[in-house]
Amino acid sequence: MLSPEMNAPEARHERCRITVRGRDGEEQSFEIGRNELLLKAAIEQGIDYPHNCRVGVCGACKTRLLSGRVSPMVDLALSPLSNAQIEDGFVLACQAKVRSDLLVEAQLGRQALLPVCTVSSRVTRWRRLPGEVIDLRLKLDTPLRYHAGQYATLAESGSFTRRSFSFYDPPGDQPAQEVGFLIKRLPGGRFSEWLFERDRSGIKIWLEGPFGVMGVDDPDRDALCVAGGTGIAPILSIIGERLKRSARARFTLVFGVRTQQDLFAAEYLQALQAQAGERLRVIDILSHEPAQSGWRGARGLVTDALDDRLGLDFSAQAAFICGNYGMVEAVEKKLLALGVAPERIHADKFLPSGTP
Ligand code: FES
């Protein structure tokens, strides 16, 4: 077992040399200050390092420590890493404070890295949707590039409170001048309470991004997409983008919310449906719809809709899943059991409500 704490003599200098080895054995090196976070430093160096949540939840940044020493900022036993991975020397780069020179191995280059920028913007749309969701559109002072499925952090001007939200538009050929987010009210959440307080049209908001890696797969492959709540935002972006890149891929989207009143994404899905025609099938499923209501659609959890009744060859699908942590974990498990190849499952796990 390779312990994060026991691989090299204590570095006595303040700078550490990091060497990152990719899947193909190619190495990239850079220097960072001791105690800096490995992932943050690698991204700042322009390295296409795998990541998503940046807070130790999703496991996308898993990195094998080949030599050197890091201090994990989270208890690895409670992290998304399996015991076997921990014993094999894996750490989470987003939570790894660098303590010495390092040689690490990571799955670099899954997606062309785009520069992370901090840009100012103005709110051009503040629109309440059903289910305590706001459609927030921002006109950017500096255009920004992002990939489908990525996210940005937003902060009201003059505040240090930031929250992360996924872009819902598919990226265009040119950097985006305007971007949109679907934001669910989070009781007690400072950003969301501020946003919901009153119409914020015209207000200045700082945006930092893009972050996250998701959605890389053969564009012609059929896709099964599963979204819970505002997890629909990155899915809208991914389907929209894949529709542009393939004239034949078909999409099945399972969208879960609590009740009919929470079906906030209807008009966005209708727009996508108009573009996709028969290539897109949408299944809304409600988990808490009153039994006596007139709802004739599916009831239950999103996992209840995932079975042979979908009529899919699961082994041929790419899967894209976005929603809260527990839902994504459950869907991943079910899809693996149904025969979806693990390397074709692309997931974005939102933090549980209230997690800082
Ligand atoms: S666990 Fe590190 S990016 Fe998600």
CSV table of C-alpha atoms and ligand atoms in Angstrom, one decimal:
chain,number,residue,atom,x,y,z
A,1,MET,CA,0.0,0.0,0.0
A,2,LEU,CA,1.3,3.4,-0.9
A,3,SER,CA,0.4,5.9,1.8
A,4,PRO,CA,0.1,9.5,1.0
A,5,GLU,CA,2.1,10.2,4.2
A,6,MET,CA,5.1,8.0,3.7
A,7,ASN,CA,6.7,8.2,0.3
A,8,ALA,CA,9.5,10.7,0.3
A,9,PRO,CA,11.6,12.6,2.7
A,10,GLU,CA,10.0,15.8,3.9
A,11,ALA,CA,10.6,18.6,1.4
A,12,ARG,CA,12.5,21.3,3.1
A,13,HIS,CA,12.2,23.9,0.4
A,14,GLU,CA,9.0,26.0,-0.2
A,15,ARG,CA,8.7,25.0,-3.9
A,16,CYS,CA,7.8,21.5,-5.1
A,17,ARG,CA,8.3,20.0,-8.5
A,18,ILE,CA,5.2,18.2,-9.7
A,19,THR,CA,5.4,15.7,-12.6
A,20,VAL,CA,2.1,14.4,-14.0
A,21,ARG,CA,2.2,11.3,-16.1
A,22,GLY,CA,-0.8,10.8,-18.5
A,23,ARG,CA,-2.3,7.6,-19.7
A,24,ASP,CA,0.1,7.5,-22.7
A,25,GLY,CA,3.2,7.8,-20.4
A,26,GLU,CA,3.8,11.4,-21.5
A,27,GLU,CA,4.9,13.6,-18.6
A,28,GLN,CA,4.3,17.3,-17.8
A,29,SER,CA,6.1,19.1,-15.0
A,30,PHE,CA,5.7,22.3,-13.2
A,31,GLU,CA,6.6,23.9,-9.9
A,32,ILE,CA,4.2,25.0,-7.2
A,33,GLY,CA,4.4,26.3,-3.6
A,34,ARG,CA,4.4,23.7,-0.8
A,35,ASN,CA,0.8,23.3,0.7
A,36,GLU,CA,-0.9,24.3,-2.5
A,37,LEU,CA,-3.7,22.1,-3.8
A,38,LEU,CA,-2.6,19.8,-6.6
A,39,LEU,CA,-5.6,20.2,-8.8
A,40,LYS,CA,-5.9,23.9,-8.5
A,41,ALA,CA,-2.2,24.4,-9.3
A,42,ALA,CA,-2.4,22.0,-12.3
A,43,ILE,CA,-5.4,23.8,-13.8
A,44,GLU,CA,-3.6,27.1,-13.3
A,45,GLN,CA,-0.7,25.7,-15.2
A,46,GLY,CA,-3.0,24.9,-18.1
A,47,ILE,CA,-2.8,21.2,-17.6
A,48,ASP,CA,-5.9,19.3,-18.8
A,49,TYR,CA,-6.4,17.6,-15.5
A,50,PRO,CA,-9.6,15.6,-14.9
A,51,HIS,CA,-11.9,17.2,-12.5
A,52,ASN,CA,-15.5,18.1,-11.8
A,53,CYS,CA,-16.8,19.1,-8.4
A,54,ARG,CA,-13.4,20.3,-6.9
A,55,VAL,CA,-14.7,19.6,-3.4
A,56,GLY,CA,-13.9,15.9,-2.9
A,57,VAL,CA,-17.3,14.6,-3.9
A,58,CYS,CA,-17.3,13.3,-7.4
A,59,GLY,CA,-14.0,11.4,-7.6
A,60,ALA,CA,-13.3,12.7,-11.1
A,61,CYS,CA,-9.8,14.0,-10.1
A,62,LYS,CA,-8.6,10.6,-8.8
A,63,THR,CA,-4.8,10.5,-9.1
A,64,ARG,CA,-2.3,7.8,-8.4
A,65,LEU,CA,0.5,9.0,-6.2
A,66,LEU,CA,3.7,7.3,-7.5
A,67,SER,CA,6.1,9.1,-5.3
A,68,GLY,CA,6.1,12.1,-3.0
A,69,ARG,CA,3.8,13.1,-0.2
A,70,VAL,CA,0.5,14.9,0.0
A,71,SER,CA,-1.8,15.8,2.9
A,72,PRO,CA,-5.4,14.8,2.0
A,73,MET,CA,-7.9,17.5,3.2
A,74,VAL,CA,-10.7,14.9,3.5
A,75,ASP,CA,-10.8,11.5,5.1
A,76,LEU,CA,-10.1,9.3,2.2
A,77,ALA,CA,-12.2,6.5,3.8
A,78,LEU,CA,-15.2,8.8,3.4
A,79,SER,CA,-14.3,9.9,-0.1
A,80,PRO,CA,-15.6,8.4,-3.4
A,81,LEU,CA,-12.4,6.4,-3.7
A,82,SER,CA,-12.8,2.6,-3.1
A,83,ASN,CA,-10.7,0.9,-0.5
A,84,ALA,CA,-8.9,-0.9,-3.3
A,85,GLN,CA,-8.1,2.5,-4.9
A,86,ILE,CA,-6.8,3.9,-1.6
A,87,GLU,CA,-4.6,0.9,-1.1
A,88,ASP,CA,-3.4,1.3,-4.6
A,89,GLY,CA,-2.2,4.9,-3.8
A,90,PHE,CA,-5.0,6.9,-5.2
A,91,VAL,CA,-5.7,10.4,-3.8
A,92,LEU,CA,-8.1,13.2,-4.8
A,93,ALA,CA,-6.1,15.9,-6.5
A,94,CYS,CA,-8.7,18.6,-5.5
A,95,GLN,CA,-8.2,17.7,-1.9
A,96,ALA,CA,-4.4,17.0,-1.9
A,97,LYS,CA,-2.1,19.5,-0.3
A,98,VAL,CA,1.3,19.1,-1.9
A,99,ARG,CA,4.0,18.4,0.8
A,100,SER,CA,7.0,17.4,-1.4
A,101,ASP,CA,8.1,16.9,-5.0
A,102,LEU,CA,5.6,14.5,-6.6
A,103,LEU,CA,5.3,12.0,-9.4
A,104,VAL,CA,1.6,11.4,-10.1
A,105,GLU,CA,-0.5,9.6,-12.7
A,106,ALA,CA,-3.8,10.9,-13.9
A,107,GLN,CA,-6.2,10.5,-16.9
A,108,LEU,CA,-5.1,13.7,-18.6
A,109,GLY,CA,-6.6,15.1,-21.8
A,110,ARG,CA,-10.2,13.8,-21.8
A,111,GLN,CA,-11.4,17.1,-23.0
A,112,ALA,CA,-9.5,20.1,-24.5
A,113,LEU,CA,-8.8,22.3,-21.6
A,114,LEU,CA,-10.2,25.8,-21.7
A,115,PRO,CA,-8.8,28.6,-19.8
A,116,VAL,CA,-10.5,29.5,-16.5
A,117,CYS,CA,-11.5,33.1,-16.5
A,118,THR,CA,-13.1,35.5,-14.1
A,119,VAL,CA,-15.5,37.8,-15.9
A,120,SER,CA,-18.0,40.4,-14.9
A,121,SER,CA,-21.6,40.3,-16.3
A,122,ARG,CA,-25.0,41.8,-16.1
A,123,VAL,CA,-28.3,40.0,-15.5
A,124,THR,CA,-30.3,40.1,-18.7
A,125,ARG,CA,-33.0,37.6,-17.6
A,126,TRP,CA,-34.3,36.9,-14.2
A,127,ARG,CA,-37.4,34.7,-14.7
A,128,ARG,CA,-39.2,32.6,-12.1
A,129,LEU,CA,-40.1,29.2,-13.3
A,130,PRO,CA,-42.3,26.6,-11.6
A,131,GLY,CA,-40.8,24.6,-8.7
A,132,GLU,CA,-38.8,27.5,-7.1
A,133,VAL,CA,-36.4,27.7,-10.0
A,134,ILE,CA,-35.0,30.9,-11.7
A,135,ASP,CA,-33.8,31.1,-15.2
A,136,LEU,CA,-30.8,33.5,-14.9
A,137,ARG,CA,-29.2,34.8,-18.0
A,138,LEU,CA,-26.0,36.9,-18.0
A,139,LYS,CA,-24.5,39.1,-20.6
A,140,LEU,CA,-20.7,38.7,-20.3
A,141,ASP,CA,-18.4,41.6,-20.5
A,142,THR,CA,-15.8,39.2,-22.0
A,143,PRO,CA,-17.0,36.3,-24.1
A,144,LEU,CA,-16.2,32.9,-22.7
A,145,ARG,CA,-15.7,29.4,-24.1
A,146,TYR,CA,-17.0,26.3,-22.3
A,147,HIS,CA,-17.8,22.7,-23.1
A,148,ALA,CA,-21.2,21.1,-22.8
A,149,GLY,CA,-21.8,19.9,-19.3
A,150,GLN,CA,-19.4,22.3,-17.7
A,151,TYR,CA,-20.2,24.8,-14.9
A,152,ALA,CA,-19.2,28.2,-13.5
A,153,THR,CA,-19.2,29.7,-10.1
A,154,LEU,CA,-21.3,32.9,-9.6
A,155,ALA,CA,-21.0,35.6,-7.0
A,156,GLU,CA,-22.9,38.8,-6.6
A,157,SER,CA,-20.7,41.8,-6.9
A,158,GLY,CA,-19.2,42.7,-3.5
A,159,SER,CA,-19.8,39.3,-1.9
A,160,PHE,CA,-17.5,36.4,-1.3
A,161,THR,CA,-20.4,33.9,-1.4
A,162,ARG,CA,-20.2,31.7,-4.5
A,163,ARG,CA,-22.2,29.0,-5.9
A,164,SER,CA,-21.6,26.7,-8.8
A,165,PHE,CA,-24.2,26.2,-11.6
A,166,SER,CA,-24.1,24.4,-15.0
A,167,PHE,CA,-24.5,26.2,-18.3
A,168,TYR,CA,-27.7,25.1,-20.0
A,169,ASP,CA,-27.0,26.4,-23.5
A,170,PRO,CA,-25.0,24.2,-25.8
A,171,PRO,CA,-21.7,25.9,-26.6
A,172,GLY,CA,-21.5,27.6,-29.9
A,173,ASP,CA,-18.6,27.8,-32.4
A,174,GLN,CA,-17.7,31.2,-31.0
A,175,PRO,CA,-17.1,32.2,-27.3
A,176,ALA,CA,-20.4,32.8,-25.6
A,177,GLN,CA,-21.5,36.4,-25.1
A,178,GLU,CA,-24.4,35.4,-23.0
A,179,VAL,CA,-24.9,32.4,-20.7
A,180,GLY,CA,-27.8,30.9,-18.9
A,181,PHE,CA,-28.3,28.9,-15.6
A,182,LEU,CA,-31.3,27.2,-14.0
A,183,ILE,CA,-31.1,27.9,-10.2
A,184,LYS,CA,-33.2,26.1,-7.6
A,185,ARG,CA,-34.0,27.9,-4.4
A,186,LEU,CA,-31.8,26.5,-1.6
A,187,PRO,CA,-33.4,27.4,1.7
A,188,GLY,CA,-30.7,29.2,3.8
A,189,GLY,CA,-28.3,29.3,0.9
A,190,ARG,CA,-26.9,32.8,0.8
A,191,PHE,CA,-26.6,33.2,-3.0
A,192,SER,CA,-29.9,31.6,-3.8
A,193,GLU,CA,-31.8,33.6,-1.1
A,194,TRP,CA,-30.3,36.8,-2.4
A,195,LEU,CA,-31.2,35.8,-6.0
A,196,PHE,CA,-34.8,35.0,-5.1
A,197,GLU,CA,-35.4,38.1,-2.9
A,198,ARG,CA,-36.4,40.3,-5.9
A,199,ASP,CA,-35.9,40.7,-9.6
A,200,ARG,CA,-32.1,41.1,-10.1
A,201,SER,CA,-32.2,42.2,-13.8
A,202,GLY,CA,-29.4,44.6,-14.5
A,203,ILE,CA,-27.3,43.6,-11.5
A,204,LYS,CA,-23.6,42.9,-11.8
A,205,ILE,CA,-22.5,39.3,-11.2
A,206,TRP,CA,-19.0,37.8,-11.2
A,207,LEU,CA,-18.6,34.6,-13.0
A,208,GLU,CA,-15.5,32.3,-12.8
A,209,GLY,CA,-15.2,29.2,-15.1
A,210,PRO,CA,-15.5,27.0,-16.9
A,211,PHE,CA,-14.9,24.0,-14.6
A,212,GLY,CA,-15.7,20.4,-14.8
A,213,VAL,CA,-15.2,17.7,-17.4
A,214,MET,CA,-18.2,15.8,-18.8
A,215,GLY,CA,-19.8,14.8,-22.0
A,216,VAL,CA,-16.8,13.4,-23.9
A,217,ASP,CA,-18.0,10.4,-26.0
A,218,ASP,CA,-18.5,9.5,-29.6
A,219,PRO,CA,-21.1,12.0,-30.9
A,220,ASP,CA,-22.8,9.4,-33.0
A,221,ARG,CA,-23.4,7.0,-30.1
A,222,ASP,CA,-27.0,6.9,-28.8
A,223,ALA,CA,-27.3,8.4,-25.4
A,224,LEU,CA,-29.4,7.7,-22.3
A,225,CYS,CA,-29.6,10.8,-20.2
A,226,VAL,CA,-30.9,10.9,-16.6
A,227,ALA,CA,-31.5,14.2,-14.8
A,228,GLY,CA,-32.9,15.1,-11.4
A,229,GLY,CA,-34.2,18.6,-10.8
A,230,THR,CA,-31.9,21.3,-12.1
A,231,GLY,CA,-29.5,18.6,-13.1
A,232,ILE,CA,-31.4,19.0,-16.4
A,233,ALA,CA,-29.3,22.1,-17.2
A,234,PRO,CA,-26.1,20.4,-18.2
A,235,ILE,CA,-28.1,17.7,-19.9
A,236,LEU,CA,-29.9,20.3,-22.1
A,237,SER,CA,-26.4,21.6,-23.0
A,238,ILE,CA,-25.1,18.1,-23.8
A,239,ILE,CA,-28.0,16.9,-25.9
A,240,GLY,CA,-28.1,20.3,-27.7
A,241,GLU,CA,-24.4,20.0,-28.5
A,242,ARG,CA,-24.6,16.3,-29.6
A,243,LEU,CA,-27.5,17.1,-31.8
A,244,LYS,CA,-25.4,19.6,-33.6
A,245,ARG,CA,-22.5,17.1,-34.0
A,246,SER,CA,-24.4,14.1,-35.1
A,247,ALA,CA,-27.3,13.7,-37.6
A,248,ARG,CA,-28.2,10.2,-36.4
A,249,ALA,CA,-27.6,9.8,-32.6
A,250,ARG,CA,-30.8,9.2,-30.7
A,251,PHE,CA,-31.5,10.3,-27.1
A,252,THR,CA,-33.6,9.0,-24.3
A,253,LEU,CA,-34.0,11.5,-21.4
A,254,VAL,CA,-35.4,10.5,-18.1
A,255,PHE,CA,-36.2,13.6,-16.1
A,256,GLY,CA,-37.2,13.3,-12.4
A,257,VAL,CA,-38.9,15.9,-10.2
A,258,ARG,CA,-41.2,15.7,-7.3
A,259,THR,CA,-44.6,16.8,-8.6
A,260,GLN,CA,-46.3,18.2,-11.8
A,261,GLN,CA,-45.8,21.7,-10.3
A,262,ASP,CA,-42.0,21.1,-10.4
A,263,LEU,CA,-41.9,20.5,-14.2
A,264,PHE,CA,-40.0,23.7,-14.7
A,265,ALA,CA,-38.1,22.7,-17.8
A,266,ALA,CA,-41.1,22.1,-20.1
A,267,GLU,CA,-40.4,24.9,-22.5
A,268,TYR,CA,-36.7,24.1,-22.7
A,269,LEU,CA,-37.4,20.5,-23.5
A,270,GLN,CA,-40.0,21.5,-26.1
A,271,ALA,CA,-37.4,23.6,-27.8
A,272,LEU,CA,-35.0,20.7,-27.8
A,273,GLN,CA,-37.7,18.4,-29.0
A,274,ALA,CA,-38.5,20.8,-31.9
A,275,GLN,CA,-34.9,20.5,-32.9
A,276,ALA,CA,-34.5,16.8,-32.4
A,277,GLY,CA,-37.8,15.5,-33.6
A,278,GLU,CA,-38.1,11.7,-33.2
A,279,ARG,CA,-34.5,11.4,-32.2
A,280,LEU,CA,-35.4,12.6,-28.7
A,281,ARG,CA,-37.7,10.8,-26.3
A,282,VAL,CA,-38.5,12.5,-22.9
A,283,ILE,CA,-39.9,10.6,-20.0
A,284,ASP,CA,-40.9,12.8,-17.0
A,285,ILE,CA,-41.2,10.8,-13.8
A,286,LEU,CA,-42.7,12.2,-10.6
A,287,SER,CA,-41.6,11.0,-7.1
A,288,HIS,CA,-44.2,12.7,-4.9
A,289,GLU,CA,-47.2,13.4,-7.2
A,290,PRO,CA,-50.5,12.9,-5.2
A,291,ALA,CA,-52.1,9.6,-6.1
A,292,GLN,CA,-55.5,11.2,-6.9
A,293,SER,CA,-54.0,13.8,-9.4
A,294,GLY,CA,-54.7,13.3,-13.0
A,295,TRP,CA,-51.1,12.6,-13.9
A,296,ARG,CA,-50.9,9.8,-16.4
A,297,GLY,CA,-47.1,9.7,-16.8
A,298,ALA,CA,-44.5,7.8,-14.9
A,299,ARG,CA,-44.3,7.8,-11.1
A,300,GLY,CA,-41.4,6.9,-8.8
A,301,LEU,CA,-37.7,7.6,-8.8
A,302,VAL,CA,-35.6,8.0,-11.9
A,303,THR,CA,-34.1,4.6,-11.3
A,304,ASP,CA,-37.6,3.1,-11.6
A,305,ALA,CA,-37.8,4.1,-15.2
A,306,LEU,CA,-34.5,2.4,-16.1
A,307,ASP,CA,-35.3,-1.1,-17.3
A,308,ASP,CA,-36.0,-3.1,-20.4
A,309,ARG,CA,-39.3,-1.2,-21.0
A,310,LEU,CA,-37.1,1.6,-22.5
A,311,GLY,CA,-36.4,-0.8,-25.3
A,312,LEU,CA,-32.7,0.2,-25.4
A,313,ASP,CA,-29.6,-1.8,-26.1
A,314,PHE,CA,-27.9,-0.7,-22.9
A,315,SER,CA,-24.5,-2.0,-24.0
A,316,ALA,CA,-24.5,0.4,-26.9
A,317,GLN,CA,-25.5,3.5,-25.0
A,318,ALA,CA,-23.5,6.4,-23.7
A,319,ALA,CA,-25.0,7.6,-20.4
A,320,PHE,CA,-25.1,11.1,-19.0
A,321,ILE,CA,-26.3,11.6,-15.5
A,322,CYS,CA,-26.8,14.8,-13.5
A,323,GLY,CA,-28.4,15.4,-10.2
A,324,ASN,CA,-27.8,15.1,-6.5
A,325,TYR,CA,-25.1,12.8,-5.2
A,326,GLY,CA,-27.4,10.0,-4.0
A,327,MET,CA,-29.5,9.9,-7.2
A,328,VAL,CA,-26.4,9.8,-9.5
A,329,GLU,CA,-24.8,7.0,-7.4
A,330,ALA,CA,-28.1,5.0,-7.6
A,331,VAL,CA,-28.4,5.5,-11.4
A,332,GLU,CA,-24.8,4.6,-12.0
A,333,LYS,CA,-25.3,1.4,-10.1
A,334,LYS,CA,-28.5,0.5,-12.0
A,335,LEU,CA,-26.9,1.3,-15.4
A,336,LEU,CA,-23.9,-0.9,-14.7
A,337,ALA,CA,-26.3,-3.7,-13.8
A,338,LEU,CA,-28.2,-3.1,-17.1
A,339,GLY,CA,-25.0,-3.5,-19.1
A,340,VAL,CA,-23.9,0.1,-19.8
A,341,ALA,CA,-20.1,0.1,-20.1
A,342,PRO,CA,-18.5,1.9,-17.1
A,343,GLU,CA,-16.3,4.0,-19.4
A,344,ARG,CA,-19.4,5.3,-21.1
A,345,ILE,CA,-21.1,6.5,-17.9
A,346,HIS,CA,-20.5,10.3,-17.5
A,347,ALA,CA,-21.8,11.7,-14.3
A,348,ASP,CA,-22.1,15.1,-12.6
A,349,LYS,CA,-22.9,14.8,-8.9
A,350,PHE,CA,-24.4,17.9,-7.4
A,351,LEU,CA,-23.6,18.5,-3.7
A,352,PRO,CA,-26.3,17.7,-1.3
A,353,SER,CA,-28.4,20.9,-0.4
A,354,GLY,CA,-26.7,22.9,2.3
A,355,THR,CA,-23.2,21.5,1.8
A,356,PRO,CA,-20.9,24.4,1.9
B,1,FES,S1,-13.5,14.8,-6.1
B,1,FES,FE1,-12.0,16.1,-7.0
B,1,FES,S2,-12.9,17.1,-8.6
B,1,FES,FE2,-14.5,16.0,-7.6
